[in-house]
């Protein structure tokens, strides 16, 4: 089981990025897939989640209206489209998968069984 997060980089405030989370060894459609971020000195924060099967989405208030999560079942990949980026969005972004605790609080990192390696997003002028 492996999750590979990619797509991070340096972007100016107001810019956009699309993060990808490519899965291998399991099928994303049957798992909840979450995006989390962690800034230096801060706790890991839930950003968004897409549920298994139906693909219902949840998003943190801090990014609502700016970030969108989506899933491509054919590519076994989940995306996080980020727009109107702000300096406070700067963090390492992780994707994670859970099967056993599907449907529980999506923003609880302890409920996720598998984690990707993280991709750095820096928003700065």
PDB file of C-alpha atoms in Angstrom:
ATOM      1  CA  UNK A   1       0.000   0.000   0.000  1.00  0.00           C
ATOM      2  CA  UNK A   2       1.454   3.309  -1.030  1.00  0.00           C
ATOM      3  CA  UNK A   3       0.305   6.912  -1.381  1.00  0.00           C
ATOM      4  CA  UNK A   4       2.363   9.336  -3.429  1.00  0.00           C
ATOM      5  CA  UNK A   5       1.594  13.035  -2.955  1.00  0.00           C
ATOM      6  CA  UNK A   6       2.883  15.502  -5.519  1.00  0.00           C
ATOM      7  CA  UNK A   7       2.226  18.915  -7.031  1.00  0.00           C
ATOM      8  CA  UNK A   8       3.483  21.214  -4.326  1.00  0.00           C
ATOM      9  CA  UNK A   9       5.693  24.195  -4.950  1.00  0.00           C
ATOM     10  CA  UNK A  10       6.189  27.914  -4.511  1.00  0.00           C
ATOM     11  CA  UNK A  11       3.288  30.124  -5.545  1.00  0.00           C
ATOM     12  CA  UNK A  12       2.414  33.780  -5.071  1.00  0.00           C
ATOM     13  CA  UNK A  13      -0.565  34.825  -2.941  1.00  0.00           C
ATOM     14  CA  UNK A  14      -3.734  34.491  -4.959  1.00  0.00           C
ATOM     15  CA  UNK A  15      -2.270  31.737  -7.083  1.00  0.00           C
ATOM     16  CA  UNK A  16      -3.355  28.140  -7.589  1.00  0.00           C
ATOM     17  CA  UNK A  17      -1.914  24.671  -7.294  1.00  0.00           C
ATOM     18  CA  UNK A  18      -3.262  21.188  -7.817  1.00  0.00           C
ATOM     19  CA  UNK A  19      -2.000  18.441  -5.568  1.00  0.00           C
ATOM     20  CA  UNK A  20      -2.225  14.797  -6.591  1.00  0.00           C
ATOM     21  CA  UNK A  21      -2.368  11.708  -4.417  1.00  0.00           C
ATOM     22  CA  UNK A  22      -1.671   8.577  -6.436  1.00  0.00           C
ATOM     23  CA  UNK A  23      -2.457   5.285  -4.747  1.00  0.00           C
ATOM     24  CA  UNK A  24      -1.038   1.837  -5.348  1.00  0.00           C
ATOM     25  CA  UNK A  25      -1.815  -1.454  -3.688  1.00  0.00           C
ATOM     26  CA  UNK A  26      -5.412  -0.532  -2.939  1.00  0.00           C
ATOM     27  CA  UNK A  27      -8.416   1.145  -4.564  1.00  0.00           C
ATOM     28  CA  UNK A  28      -9.126   4.727  -3.533  1.00  0.00           C
ATOM     29  CA  UNK A  29     -12.814   4.365  -4.319  1.00  0.00           C
ATOM     30  CA  UNK A  30     -13.268   1.969  -1.375  1.00  0.00           C
ATOM     31  CA  UNK A  31     -11.460   4.190   1.115  1.00  0.00           C
ATOM     32  CA  UNK A  32     -11.932   7.624   2.626  1.00  0.00           C
ATOM     33  CA  UNK A  33      -9.086   9.790   1.357  1.00  0.00           C
ATOM     34  CA  UNK A  34      -8.107  12.861   3.322  1.00  0.00           C
ATOM     35  CA  UNK A  35      -5.759  15.747   2.805  1.00  0.00           C
ATOM     36  CA  UNK A  36      -3.974  17.151   5.830  1.00  0.00           C
ATOM     37  CA  UNK A  37      -1.394  19.864   6.281  1.00  0.00           C
ATOM     38  CA  UNK A  38       1.178  20.683   8.878  1.00  0.00           C
ATOM     39  CA  UNK A  39       2.967  23.981   9.276  1.00  0.00           C
ATOM     40  CA  UNK A  40       6.127  24.319  11.370  1.00  0.00           C
ATOM     41  CA  UNK A  41       5.326  24.265  15.064  1.00  0.00           C
ATOM     42  CA  UNK A  42       1.660  23.449  14.479  1.00  0.00           C
ATOM     43  CA  UNK A  43      -0.433  20.310  14.722  1.00  0.00           C
ATOM     44  CA  UNK A  44      -1.489  18.385  11.664  1.00  0.00           C
ATOM     45  CA  UNK A  45      -4.751  19.879  10.384  1.00  0.00           C
ATOM     46  CA  UNK A  46      -7.476  18.249   8.323  1.00  0.00           C
ATOM     47  CA  UNK A  47      -8.035  20.120   5.067  1.00  0.00           C
ATOM     48  CA  UNK A  48     -10.504  18.017   3.110  1.00  0.00           C
ATOM     49  CA  UNK A  49     -11.808  14.500   2.657  1.00  0.00           C
ATOM     50  CA  UNK A  50     -13.624  12.511   0.003  1.00  0.00           C
ATOM     51  CA  UNK A  51     -15.612   9.553   1.212  1.00  0.00           C
ATOM     52  CA  UNK A  52     -15.504   6.047  -0.151  1.00  0.00           C
ATOM     53  CA  UNK A  53     -17.978   4.988  -2.857  1.00  0.00           C
ATOM     54  CA  UNK A  54     -20.390   7.952  -2.988  1.00  0.00           C
ATOM     55  CA  UNK A  55     -17.551  10.463  -2.937  1.00  0.00           C
ATOM     56  CA  UNK A  56     -19.112  12.913  -0.541  1.00  0.00           C
ATOM     57  CA  UNK A  57     -16.725  15.727   0.273  1.00  0.00           C
ATOM     58  CA  UNK A  58     -15.890  17.624   3.424  1.00  0.00           C
ATOM     59  CA  UNK A  59     -13.687  20.684   3.738  1.00  0.00           C
ATOM     60  CA  UNK A  60     -12.274  22.701   6.591  1.00  0.00           C
ATOM     61  CA  UNK A  61     -13.759  26.124   7.213  1.00  0.00           C
ATOM     62  CA  UNK A  62     -10.345  27.711   6.709  1.00  0.00           C
ATOM     63  CA  UNK A  63     -10.254  26.637   3.048  1.00  0.00           C
ATOM     64  CA  UNK A  64     -13.950  26.478   2.177  1.00  0.00           C
ATOM     65  CA  UNK A  65     -14.687  28.066  -1.175  1.00  0.00           C
ATOM     66  CA  UNK A  66     -11.014  27.924  -2.171  1.00  0.00           C
ATOM     67  CA  UNK A  67     -10.027  24.228  -2.085  1.00  0.00           C
ATOM     68  CA  UNK A  68     -11.799  21.397  -3.884  1.00  0.00           C
ATOM     69  CA  UNK A  69     -11.156  17.683  -3.507  1.00  0.00           C
ATOM     70  CA  UNK A  70     -11.916  15.247  -6.300  1.00  0.00           C
ATOM     71  CA  UNK A  71     -11.260  11.651  -7.305  1.00  0.00           C
ATOM     72  CA  UNK A  72     -10.410   9.930 -10.575  1.00  0.00           C
ATOM     73  CA  UNK A  73     -11.279   6.263 -10.124  1.00  0.00           C
ATOM     74  CA  UNK A  74      -9.701   5.257 -13.426  1.00  0.00           C
ATOM     75  CA  UNK A  75      -6.362   6.749 -12.366  1.00  0.00           C
ATOM     76  CA  UNK A  76      -6.761   5.675  -8.728  1.00  0.00           C
ATOM     77  CA  UNK A  77      -5.835   9.230  -7.777  1.00  0.00           C
ATOM     78  CA  UNK A  78      -7.303  11.950  -5.567  1.00  0.00           C
ATOM     79  CA  UNK A  79      -6.703  15.636  -6.237  1.00  0.00           C
ATOM     80  CA  UNK A  80      -6.775  18.796  -4.174  1.00  0.00           C
ATOM     81  CA  UNK A  81      -7.346  21.894  -6.277  1.00  0.00           C
ATOM     82  CA  UNK A  82      -6.225  24.940  -4.336  1.00  0.00           C
ATOM     83  CA  UNK A  83      -7.098  28.445  -5.473  1.00  0.00           C
ATOM     84  CA  UNK A  84      -6.806  31.941  -3.982  1.00  0.00           C
ATOM     85  CA  UNK A  85      -3.856  30.718  -1.952  1.00  0.00           C
ATOM     86  CA  UNK A  86      -2.796  32.692   1.098  1.00  0.00           C
ATOM     87  CA  UNK A  87       0.502  32.772   3.007  1.00  0.00           C
ATOM     88  CA  UNK A  88      -1.206  30.955   5.868  1.00  0.00           C
ATOM     89  CA  UNK A  89      -1.767  27.975   3.547  1.00  0.00           C
ATOM     90  CA  UNK A  90       1.977  27.361   3.624  1.00  0.00           C
ATOM     91  CA  UNK A  91       2.575  23.862   4.992  1.00  0.00           C
ATOM     92  CA  UNK A  92       3.540  20.337   4.116  1.00  0.00           C
ATOM     93  CA  UNK A  93       0.477  18.671   2.659  1.00  0.00           C
ATOM     94  CA  UNK A  94      -0.182  14.978   3.193  1.00  0.00           C
ATOM     95  CA  UNK A  95      -2.742  12.615   1.789  1.00  0.00           C
ATOM     96  CA  UNK A  96      -4.008   9.704   3.835  1.00  0.00           C
ATOM     97  CA  UNK A  97      -6.350   6.754   3.460  1.00  0.00           C
ATOM     98  CA  UNK A  98      -8.585   4.904   5.840  1.00  0.00           C
ATOM     99  CA  UNK A  99     -10.768   1.871   5.496  1.00  0.00           C
ATOM    100  CA  UNK A 100     -11.482   0.622   9.000  1.00  0.00           C
ATOM    101  CA  UNK A 101     -12.744   3.954  10.346  1.00  0.00           C
ATOM    102  CA  UNK A 102     -14.619   5.146   7.260  1.00  0.00           C
ATOM    103  CA  UNK A 103     -17.386   7.586   8.179  1.00  0.00           C
ATOM    104  CA  UNK A 104     -15.885   8.719  11.456  1.00  0.00           C
ATOM    105  CA  UNK A 105     -14.613  12.250  12.034  1.00  0.00           C
ATOM    106  CA  UNK A 106     -12.779  12.942   8.785  1.00  0.00           C
ATOM    107  CA  UNK A 107     -10.434  15.516  10.328  1.00  0.00           C
ATOM    108  CA  UNK A 108      -8.996  13.124  12.929  1.00  0.00           C
ATOM    109  CA  UNK A 109      -5.555  12.068  11.657  1.00  0.00           C
ATOM    110  CA  UNK A 110      -5.472   9.116  14.069  1.00  0.00           C
ATOM    111  CA  UNK A 111      -8.289   7.467  12.121  1.00  0.00           C
ATOM    112  CA  UNK A 112      -6.194   7.154   8.949  1.00  0.00           C
ATOM    113  CA  UNK A 113      -4.200   3.996   8.377  1.00  0.00           C
ATOM    114  CA  UNK A 114      -1.952   4.942   5.472  1.00  0.00           C
ATOM    115  CA  UNK A 115      -0.060   8.154   4.783  1.00  0.00           C
ATOM    116  CA  UNK A 116       1.833   9.612   1.876  1.00  0.00           C
ATOM    117  CA  UNK A 117       5.196  11.311   2.246  1.00  0.00           C
ATOM    118  CA  UNK A 118       3.991  14.920   1.991  1.00  0.00           C
ATOM    119  CA  UNK A 119       4.538  17.716  -0.493  1.00  0.00           C
ATOM    120  CA  UNK A 120       5.611  21.241   0.422  1.00  0.00           C
ATOM    121  CA  UNK A 121       3.359  24.171  -0.476  1.00  0.00           C
ATOM    122  CA  UNK A 122       4.817  27.635   0.022  1.00  0.00           C
ATOM    123  CA  UNK A 123       2.737  30.743  -0.610  1.00  0.00           C
ATOM    124  CA  UNK A 124       4.920  33.808  -0.703  1.00  0.00           C
ATOM    125  CA  UNK A 125       5.609  36.873  -2.803  1.00  0.00           C
TER     126      UNK A 125
END
